[in-house]
Amino acid sequence: MSYQQFAYYYDSLMDPQFYNDYEDFILKHTDADFFLELGCGTGEIAIRLLKKEKSILATDLSEDMLYIASEKASSEGLCLDVQQADMIDFQVTHPVDCVLCLCDSLNYIIDKNDIIKVFSNVYQALKPKGIFIFDINSMYKCNIILDNYHEESHDEDYDFYWDVTSNNRGDIYHHIIINDLENNEQIDEIHHQKTYELDIYKSLLDNTGFTYEIFSDFDKYNEESERLIFVCRKGE
C-alpha cells in the first residue's frame, strides 16, 4: 500500500535526528555520485544528498509523497528529479552508483518472490561494484516492540493515534488515525508490513550476487535492535 493522505503529516511525526544519522551512515559507506532512491517518501534523504552535490533520482509509488518531495526541494531552491515507480518492476536508462531503499520501505513488499524481483532490479540498475543500501524492521521489533503497540499525541493542530498489531511471525498492521483540527477532517489508514527471518534476506542476496554487511540502528549488528541495515555490493 502506498501512503495516501497520511503523506502530508509524515514529516511532522518523524525525528529529524533519524535523518541526520542516516545521512552520516550513507556518506560513510559510499562515495557514490549518482543515486537512485526507491521509496523516497517526502524526499528528506534525497534533498540532503542534493545539498552534498550528489545527483539523485527519487522514486516512490505514492504520487502524494512525490509531490511533497518536489515542493520541499523547490522551497529550498533545489530541483529534485522525481519519478513514480514500483520497486518490484522498474528499470533505469543508465546504471547508477548507489541504490537506496530506506525507512523500512522494503517491508511493504509482502511476497518473498517480489523481494527477489526488487533485488534483481537493483542489481541490474547498479554499475559494477555499485552499492545497495536498504533497511528492514527487525523481527525483534515486529514481534516484541510493536506487538500491541499504542502511541498518541495531541496538539492544537491535530490528534494522532497509532496502533500496531503483530501476528508474531513478522507481519504487522499499522492503524493510523489523524484528526486534523485545523481543517476539520480525519485521516484513517491501515498499512501492512512484513519482515522475514534474517537468513532469508541473506539467502536472497547471495542468490542475486550481492556481498553485504549488516548493521543495527547505524551500529554493529545486534539481534535485539529495531532496524537492520544492509550495505550490499555488486560484483565487478
PDB file of C-alpha atoms in Angstrom:
ATOM      1  CA  MET A   1       0.000   0.000   0.000  1.00  0.00           C
ATOM      2  CA  SER A   2       1.299   3.465  -0.829  1.00  0.00           C
ATOM      3  CA  TYR A   3       0.910   6.414   1.520  1.00  0.00           C
ATOM      4  CA  GLN A   4      -2.182   8.485   0.831  1.00  0.00           C
ATOM      5  CA  GLN A   5      -3.420  11.413   2.968  1.00  0.00           C
ATOM      6  CA  PHE A   6      -1.009  10.440   5.760  1.00  0.00           C
ATOM      7  CA  ALA A   7       1.832  11.560   3.479  1.00  0.00           C
ATOM      8  CA  TYR A   8       1.037  15.185   4.306  1.00  0.00           C
ATOM      9  CA  TYR A   9       1.610  14.613   8.035  1.00  0.00           C
ATOM     10  CA  TYR A  10       4.582  12.267   7.772  1.00  0.00           C
ATOM     11  CA  ASP A  11       7.407  14.759   8.353  1.00  0.00           C
ATOM     12  CA  SER A  12       5.804  16.293  11.420  1.00  0.00           C
ATOM     13  CA  LEU A  13       5.839  12.873  13.109  1.00  0.00           C
ATOM     14  CA  MET A  14       9.449  11.958  12.286  1.00  0.00           C
ATOM     15  CA  ASP A  15      12.523  12.685  14.409  1.00  0.00           C
ATOM     16  CA  PRO A  16      14.990  14.872  12.434  1.00  0.00           C
ATOM     17  CA  GLN A  17      17.912  13.139  14.193  1.00  0.00           C
ATOM     18  CA  PHE A  18      16.973   9.912  12.431  1.00  0.00           C
ATOM     19  CA  TYR A  19      17.652  11.558   9.077  1.00  0.00           C
ATOM     20  CA  ASN A  20      20.888  13.075  10.395  1.00  0.00           C
ATOM     21  CA  ASP A  21      22.069   9.604  11.378  1.00  0.00           C
ATOM     22  CA  TYR A  22      21.080   8.168   8.009  1.00  0.00           C
ATOM     23  CA  GLU A  23      22.862  10.911   6.079  1.00  0.00           C
ATOM     24  CA  ASP A  24      26.052  10.228   8.046  1.00  0.00           C
ATOM     25  CA  PHE A  25      25.681   6.473   7.555  1.00  0.00           C
ATOM     26  CA  ILE A  26      25.231   6.732   3.781  1.00  0.00           C
ATOM     27  CA  LEU A  27      28.181   9.062   3.295  1.00  0.00           C
ATOM     28  CA  LYS A  28      30.338   6.813   5.481  1.00  0.00           C
ATOM     29  CA  HIS A  29      29.608   3.722   3.388  1.00  0.00           C
ATOM     30  CA  THR A  30      29.694   5.096  -0.135  1.00  0.00           C
ATOM     31  CA  ASP A  31      31.350   7.908  -2.048  1.00  0.00           C
ATOM     32  CA  ALA A  32      28.849   7.487  -4.895  1.00  0.00           C
ATOM     33  CA  ASP A  33      27.970  10.447  -7.096  1.00  0.00           C
ATOM     34  CA  PHE A  34      24.718   9.227  -8.696  1.00  0.00           C
ATOM     35  CA  PHE A  35      21.979   7.731  -6.523  1.00  0.00           C
ATOM     36  CA  LEU A  36      18.624   6.101  -7.168  1.00  0.00           C
ATOM     37  CA  GLU A  37      16.263   6.088  -4.203  1.00  0.00           C
ATOM     38  CA  LEU A  38      13.355   3.644  -4.017  1.00  0.00           C
ATOM     39  CA  GLY A  39      10.520   4.652  -1.715  1.00  0.00           C
ATOM     40  CA  CYS A  40      11.881   8.177  -1.273  1.00  0.00           C
ATOM     41  CA  GLY A  41       8.881   9.326   0.768  1.00  0.00           C
ATOM     42  CA  THR A  42       8.883  13.070   1.363  1.00  0.00           C
ATOM     43  CA  GLY A  43      12.374  13.355  -0.110  1.00  0.00           C
ATOM     44  CA  GLU A  44      14.213  14.114   3.106  1.00  0.00           C
ATOM     45  CA  ILE A  45      17.231  11.916   2.348  1.00  0.00           C
ATOM     46  CA  ALA A  46      17.282  12.850  -1.340  1.00  0.00           C
ATOM     47  CA  ILE A  47      17.298  16.566  -0.524  1.00  0.00           C
ATOM     48  CA  ARG A  48      20.152  16.107   1.927  1.00  0.00           C
ATOM     49  CA  LEU A  49      22.182  14.329  -0.750  1.00  0.00           C
ATOM     50  CA  LEU A  50      21.416  17.090  -3.257  1.00  0.00           C
ATOM     51  CA  LYS A  51      22.870  19.566  -0.784  1.00  0.00           C
ATOM     52  CA  LYS A  52      26.032  17.439  -0.765  1.00  0.00           C
ATOM     53  CA  GLU A  53      26.171  17.983  -4.554  1.00  0.00           C
ATOM     54  CA  LYS A  54      25.107  14.427  -5.329  1.00  0.00           C
ATOM     55  CA  SER A  55      22.862  13.555  -8.260  1.00  0.00           C
ATOM     56  CA  ILE A  56      19.769  11.563  -7.331  1.00  0.00           C
ATOM     57  CA  LEU A  57      16.612  10.203  -8.901  1.00  0.00           C
ATOM     58  CA  ALA A  58      13.971   9.974  -6.174  1.00  0.00           C
ATOM     59  CA  THR A  59      11.195   7.445  -6.827  1.00  0.00           C
ATOM     60  CA  ASP A  60       8.100   6.385  -4.936  1.00  0.00           C
ATOM     61  CA  LEU A  61       4.840   4.581  -5.600  1.00  0.00           C
ATOM     62  CA  SER A  62       2.873   7.378  -3.928  1.00  0.00           C
ATOM     63  CA  GLU A  63       2.090  10.445  -6.035  1.00  0.00           C
ATOM     64  CA  ASP A  64       1.390  12.381  -2.835  1.00  0.00           C
ATOM     65  CA  MET A  65       4.844  11.644  -1.459  1.00  0.00           C
ATOM     66  CA  LEU A  66       6.477  12.712  -4.733  1.00  0.00           C
ATOM     67  CA  TYR A  67       4.501  15.952  -4.763  1.00  0.00           C
ATOM     68  CA  ILE A  68       5.624  16.749  -1.216  1.00  0.00           C
ATOM     69  CA  ALA A  69       9.238  15.870  -2.040  1.00  0.00           C
ATOM     70  CA  SER A  70       9.216  18.172  -5.071  1.00  0.00           C
ATOM     71  CA  GLU A  71       7.660  21.032  -3.128  1.00  0.00           C
ATOM     72  CA  LYS A  72      10.129  20.661  -0.253  1.00  0.00           C
ATOM     73  CA  ALA A  73      13.094  20.718  -2.606  1.00  0.00           C
ATOM     74  CA  SER A  74      11.708  23.708  -4.511  1.00  0.00           C
ATOM     75  CA  SER A  75      11.201  25.652  -1.274  1.00  0.00           C
ATOM     76  CA  GLU A  76      14.932  25.278  -0.631  1.00  0.00           C
ATOM     77  CA  GLY A  77      15.882  26.357  -4.128  1.00  0.00           C
ATOM     78  CA  LEU A  78      16.673  22.825  -5.276  1.00  0.00           C
ATOM     79  CA  CYS A  79      15.466  20.870  -8.279  1.00  0.00           C
ATOM     80  CA  LEU A  80      14.784  17.278  -7.273  1.00  0.00           C
ATOM     81  CA  ASP A  81      14.319  14.725 -10.048  1.00  0.00           C
ATOM     82  CA  VAL A  82      11.320  12.605  -9.026  1.00  0.00           C
ATOM     83  CA  GLN A  83       9.568   9.744 -10.754  1.00  0.00           C
ATOM     84  CA  GLN A  84       6.689   7.443  -9.850  1.00  0.00           C
ATOM     85  CA  ALA A  85       7.982   3.865  -9.820  1.00  0.00           C
ATOM     86  CA  ASP A  86       7.214   0.486  -8.329  1.00  0.00           C
ATOM     87  CA  MET A  87      10.357  -1.091  -6.876  1.00  0.00           C
ATOM     88  CA  ILE A  88       9.054  -4.513  -7.916  1.00  0.00           C
ATOM     89  CA  ASP A  89       9.086  -3.510 -11.564  1.00  0.00           C
ATOM     90  CA  PHE A  90      11.447  -0.737 -12.624  1.00  0.00           C
ATOM     91  CA  GLN A  91      14.341  -0.124 -14.994  1.00  0.00           C
ATOM     92  CA  VAL A  92      16.910   2.629 -15.371  1.00  0.00           C
ATOM     93  CA  THR A  93      18.172   4.173 -18.583  1.00  0.00           C
ATOM     94  CA  HIS A  94      21.707   4.434 -17.189  1.00  0.00           C
ATOM     95  CA  PRO A  95      23.349   2.377 -14.403  1.00  0.00           C
ATOM     96  CA  VAL A  96      23.793   4.179 -11.077  1.00  0.00           C
ATOM     97  CA  ASP A  97      26.492   4.160  -8.404  1.00  0.00           C
ATOM     98  CA  CYS A  98      24.192   3.523  -5.451  1.00  0.00           C
ATOM     99  CA  VAL A  99      20.599   2.457  -4.826  1.00  0.00           C
ATOM    100  CA  LEU A 100      18.865   3.371  -1.564  1.00  0.00           C
ATOM    101  CA  CYS A 101      15.708   1.817  -0.085  1.00  0.00           C
ATOM    102  CA  LEU A 102      15.325   3.211   3.421  1.00  0.00           C
ATOM    103  CA  CYS A 103      12.895   3.794   6.298  1.00  0.00           C
ATOM    104  CA  ASP A 104      11.519   0.213   6.132  1.00  0.00           C
ATOM    105  CA  SER A 105      10.182   0.749   2.601  1.00  0.00           C
ATOM    106  CA  LEU A 106      11.113  -2.833   1.713  1.00  0.00           C
ATOM    107  CA  ASN A 107       8.819  -4.089   4.473  1.00  0.00           C
ATOM    108  CA  TYR A 108       5.876  -3.059   2.290  1.00  0.00           C
ATOM    109  CA  ILE A 109       6.889  -5.810  -0.144  1.00  0.00           C
ATOM    110  CA  ILE A 110       4.920  -8.653   1.402  1.00  0.00           C
ATOM    111  CA  ASP A 111       5.578 -11.546  -1.002  1.00  0.00           C
ATOM    112  CA  LYS A 112       9.058 -13.093  -0.889  1.00  0.00           C
ATOM    113  CA  ASN A 113       9.018 -13.595  -4.662  1.00  0.00           C
ATOM    114  CA  ASP A 114       8.525  -9.851  -5.068  1.00  0.00           C
ATOM    115  CA  ILE A 115      11.536  -9.178  -2.843  1.00  0.00           C
ATOM    116  CA  ILE A 116      13.551 -11.337  -5.242  1.00  0.00           C
ATOM    117  CA  LYS A 117      12.349  -9.090  -8.073  1.00  0.00           C
ATOM    118  CA  VAL A 118      13.393  -5.971  -6.159  1.00  0.00           C
ATOM    119  CA  PHE A 119      16.884  -7.331  -5.531  1.00  0.00           C
ATOM    120  CA  SER A 120      17.233  -8.387  -9.164  1.00  0.00           C
ATOM    121  CA  ASN A 121      16.074  -4.987 -10.423  1.00  0.00           C
ATOM    122  CA  VAL A 122      18.519  -3.223  -8.138  1.00  0.00           C
ATOM    123  CA  TYR A 123      21.384  -5.474  -9.203  1.00  0.00           C
ATOM    124  CA  GLN A 124      20.671  -4.700 -12.855  1.00  0.00           C
ATOM    125  CA  ALA A 125      20.411  -0.959 -12.115  1.00  0.00           C
ATOM    126  CA  LEU A 126      23.834  -0.767 -10.471  1.00  0.00           C
ATOM    127  CA  LYS A 127      27.192  -0.200 -12.066  1.00  0.00           C
ATOM    128  CA  PRO A 128      29.854  -2.861 -11.368  1.00  0.00           C
ATOM    129  CA  LYS A 129      30.916  -2.530  -7.708  1.00  0.00           C
ATOM    130  CA  GLY A 130      27.806  -0.433  -7.096  1.00  0.00           C
ATOM    131  CA  ILE A 131      26.331  -0.153  -3.595  1.00  0.00           C
ATOM    132  CA  PHE A 132      22.812  -1.045  -2.445  1.00  0.00           C
ATOM    133  CA  ILE A 133      21.783   0.225   0.993  1.00  0.00           C
ATOM    134  CA  PHE A 134      18.429  -0.870   2.398  1.00  0.00           C
ATOM    135  CA  ASP A 135      16.879  -1.462   5.775  1.00  0.00           C
ATOM    136  CA  ILE A 136      14.112  -3.513   7.331  1.00  0.00           C
ATOM    137  CA  ASN A 137      12.275  -3.610  10.613  1.00  0.00           C
ATOM    138  CA  SER A 138      13.905  -6.344  12.654  1.00  0.00           C
ATOM    139  CA  MET A 139      11.959  -9.448  13.617  1.00  0.00           C
ATOM    140  CA  TYR A 140      12.556  -8.419  17.245  1.00  0.00           C
ATOM    141  CA  LYS A 141      10.858  -5.081  16.591  1.00  0.00           C
ATOM    142  CA  CYS A 142       7.906  -6.690  14.795  1.00  0.00           C
ATOM    143  CA  ASN A 143       7.301  -9.451  17.303  1.00  0.00           C
ATOM    144  CA  ILE A 144       8.261  -7.754  20.583  1.00  0.00           C
ATOM    145  CA  ILE A 145       8.458  -3.964  20.413  1.00  0.00           C
ATOM    146  CA  LEU A 146       5.447  -3.384  18.167  1.00  0.00           C
ATOM    147  CA  ASP A 147       3.207  -6.146  19.482  1.00  0.00           C
ATOM    148  CA  ASN A 148       0.033  -4.336  20.639  1.00  0.00           C
ATOM    149  CA  TYR A 149       1.893  -1.025  20.443  1.00  0.00           C
ATOM    150  CA  HIS A 150      -0.009   2.201  21.019  1.00  0.00           C
ATOM    151  CA  GLU A 151       1.109   5.784  20.663  1.00  0.00           C
ATOM    152  CA  GLU A 152      -0.774   9.035  20.584  1.00  0.00           C
ATOM    153  CA  SER A 153      -0.020  12.725  20.622  1.00  0.00           C
ATOM    154  CA  HIS A 154      -2.113  15.864  20.754  1.00  0.00           C
ATOM    155  CA  ASP A 155      -1.508  19.489  19.905  1.00  0.00           C
ATOM    156  CA  GLU A 156      -3.512  22.461  18.728  1.00  0.00           C
ATOM    157  CA  ASP A 157      -3.421  21.309  15.081  1.00  0.00           C
ATOM    158  CA  TYR A 158      -4.184  17.587  15.240  1.00  0.00           C
ATOM    159  CA  ASP A 159      -4.663  14.444  17.323  1.00  0.00           C
ATOM    160  CA  PHE A 160      -2.534  11.459  16.284  1.00  0.00           C
ATOM    161  CA  TYR A 161      -3.241   7.801  17.126  1.00  0.00           C
ATOM    162  CA  TRP A 162      -1.024   4.900  16.091  1.00  0.00           C
ATOM    163  CA  ASP A 163      -1.840   1.283  16.945  1.00  0.00           C
ATOM    164  CA  VAL A 164       0.140  -1.749  15.780  1.00  0.00           C
ATOM    165  CA  THR A 165      -0.819  -5.409  15.901  1.00  0.00           C
ATOM    166  CA  SER A 166       1.553  -8.287  15.196  1.00  0.00           C
ATOM    167  CA  ASN A 167       0.998 -11.932  14.336  1.00  0.00           C
ATOM    168  CA  ASN A 168       4.400 -12.691  15.939  1.00  0.00           C
ATOM    169  CA  ARG A 169       5.607 -14.090  12.618  1.00  0.00           C
ATOM    170  CA  GLY A 170       6.856 -10.864  11.063  1.00  0.00           C
ATOM    171  CA  ASP A 171       3.542  -9.387   9.896  1.00  0.00           C
ATOM    172  CA  ILE A 172       2.496  -6.076  11.433  1.00  0.00           C
ATOM    173  CA  TYR A 173      -0.524  -3.881  10.774  1.00  0.00           C
ATOM    174  CA  HIS A 174      -0.325  -0.154  11.472  1.00  0.00           C
ATOM    175  CA  HIS A 175      -3.624   1.617  12.106  1.00  0.00           C
ATOM    176  CA  ILE A 176      -3.117   5.369  11.857  1.00  0.00           C
ATOM    177  CA  ILE A 177      -5.781   7.928  12.699  1.00  0.00           C
ATOM    178  CA  ILE A 178      -5.206  11.662  12.487  1.00  0.00           C
ATOM    179  CA  ASN A 179      -7.891  14.143  13.469  1.00  0.00           C
ATOM    180  CA  ASP A 180      -6.919  17.342  11.692  1.00  0.00           C
ATOM    181  CA  LEU A 181      -8.389  20.022  13.952  1.00  0.00           C
ATOM    182  CA  GLU A 182      -7.369  22.915  11.735  1.00  0.00           C
ATOM    183  CA  ASN A 183      -9.009  21.554   8.571  1.00  0.00           C
ATOM    184  CA  ASN A 184     -11.757  19.587  10.327  1.00  0.00           C
ATOM    185  CA  GLU A 185     -11.000  16.271   8.620  1.00  0.00           C
ATOM    186  CA  GLN A 186      -9.913  12.764   9.633  1.00  0.00           C
ATOM    187  CA  ILE A 187      -7.263  10.528   8.080  1.00  0.00           C
ATOM    188  CA  ASP A 188      -7.721   6.815   8.725  1.00  0.00           C
ATOM    189  CA  GLU A 189      -5.253   4.396   7.085  1.00  0.00           C
ATOM    190  CA  ILE A 190      -4.075   0.819   7.638  1.00  0.00           C
ATOM    191  CA  HIS A 191      -0.617  -0.262   6.482  1.00  0.00           C
ATOM    192  CA  HIS A 192       0.603  -3.856   6.298  1.00  0.00           C
ATOM    193  CA  GLN A 193       4.330  -4.588   6.583  1.00  0.00           C
ATOM    194  CA  LYS A 194       6.214  -7.878   6.724  1.00  0.00           C
ATOM    195  CA  THR A 195       9.674  -8.880   7.883  1.00  0.00           C
ATOM    196  CA  TYR A 196      11.244 -12.248   7.111  1.00  0.00           C
ATOM    197  CA  GLU A 197      13.896 -14.057   9.123  1.00  0.00           C
ATOM    198  CA  LEU A 198      17.383 -12.666   8.578  1.00  0.00           C
ATOM    199  CA  ASP A 199      18.629 -15.853   6.928  1.00  0.00           C
ATOM    200  CA  ILE A 200      16.019 -15.453   4.190  1.00  0.00           C
ATOM    201  CA  TYR A 201      17.284 -11.987   3.248  1.00  0.00           C
ATOM    202  CA  LYS A 202      20.841 -13.274   3.300  1.00  0.00           C
ATOM    203  CA  SER A 203      19.942 -16.186   1.026  1.00  0.00           C
ATOM    204  CA  LEU A 204      18.116 -13.912  -1.422  1.00  0.00           C
ATOM    205  CA  LEU A 205      21.068 -11.516  -1.553  1.00  0.00           C
ATOM    206  CA  ASP A 206      23.501 -14.410  -2.038  1.00  0.00           C
ATOM    207  CA  ASN A 207      21.422 -15.784  -4.886  1.00  0.00           C
ATOM    208  CA  THR A 208      21.249 -12.364  -6.538  1.00  0.00           C
ATOM    209  CA  GLY A 209      25.027 -11.999  -6.442  1.00  0.00           C
ATOM    210  CA  PHE A 210      25.490  -9.378  -3.718  1.00  0.00           C
ATOM    211  CA  THR A 211      28.091  -9.395  -0.983  1.00  0.00           C
ATOM    212  CA  TYR A 212      26.989  -7.497   2.101  1.00  0.00           C
ATOM    213  CA  GLU A 213      27.473  -6.274   5.659  1.00  0.00           C
ATOM    214  CA  ILE A 214      24.644  -5.997   8.184  1.00  0.00           C
ATOM    215  CA  PHE A 215      24.297  -3.236  10.771  1.00  0.00           C
ATOM    216  CA  SER A 216      21.795  -2.500  13.531  1.00  0.00           C
ATOM    217  CA  ASP A 217      20.489   1.013  14.144  1.00  0.00           C
ATOM    218  CA  PHE A 218      23.571   2.541  12.453  1.00  0.00           C
ATOM    219  CA  ASP A 219      25.957   0.455  14.575  1.00  0.00           C
ATOM    220  CA  LYS A 220      27.245  -3.119  14.863  1.00  0.00           C
ATOM    221  CA  TYR A 221      24.760  -5.932  14.328  1.00  0.00           C
ATOM    222  CA  ASN A 222      22.648  -6.772  17.350  1.00  0.00           C
ATOM    223  CA  GLU A 223      19.732  -9.223  17.410  1.00  0.00           C
ATOM    224  CA  GLU A 224      17.705  -7.023  19.775  1.00  0.00           C
ATOM    225  CA  SER A 225      17.694  -3.927  17.610  1.00  0.00           C
ATOM    226  CA  GLU A 226      14.848  -2.109  15.892  1.00  0.00           C
ATOM    227  CA  ARG A 227      16.285  -1.689  12.412  1.00  0.00           C
ATOM    228  CA  LEU A 228      18.646  -3.817  10.335  1.00  0.00           C
ATOM    229  CA  ILE A 229      20.642  -2.004   7.650  1.00  0.00           C
ATOM    230  CA  PHE A 230      22.250  -3.890   4.772  1.00  0.00           C
ATOM    231  CA  VAL A 231      25.172  -2.444   2.837  1.00  0.00           C
ATOM    232  CA  CYS A 232      25.441  -4.580  -0.288  1.00  0.00           C
ATOM    233  CA  ARG A 233      27.948  -4.540  -3.129  1.00  0.00           C
ATOM    234  CA  LYS A 234      27.563  -5.730  -6.693  1.00  0.00           C
ATOM    235  CA  GLY A 235      30.416  -7.712  -8.192  1.00  0.00           C
ATOM    236  CA  GLU A 236      32.765  -6.414 -10.882  1.00  0.00           C
TER     237      GLU A 236
END
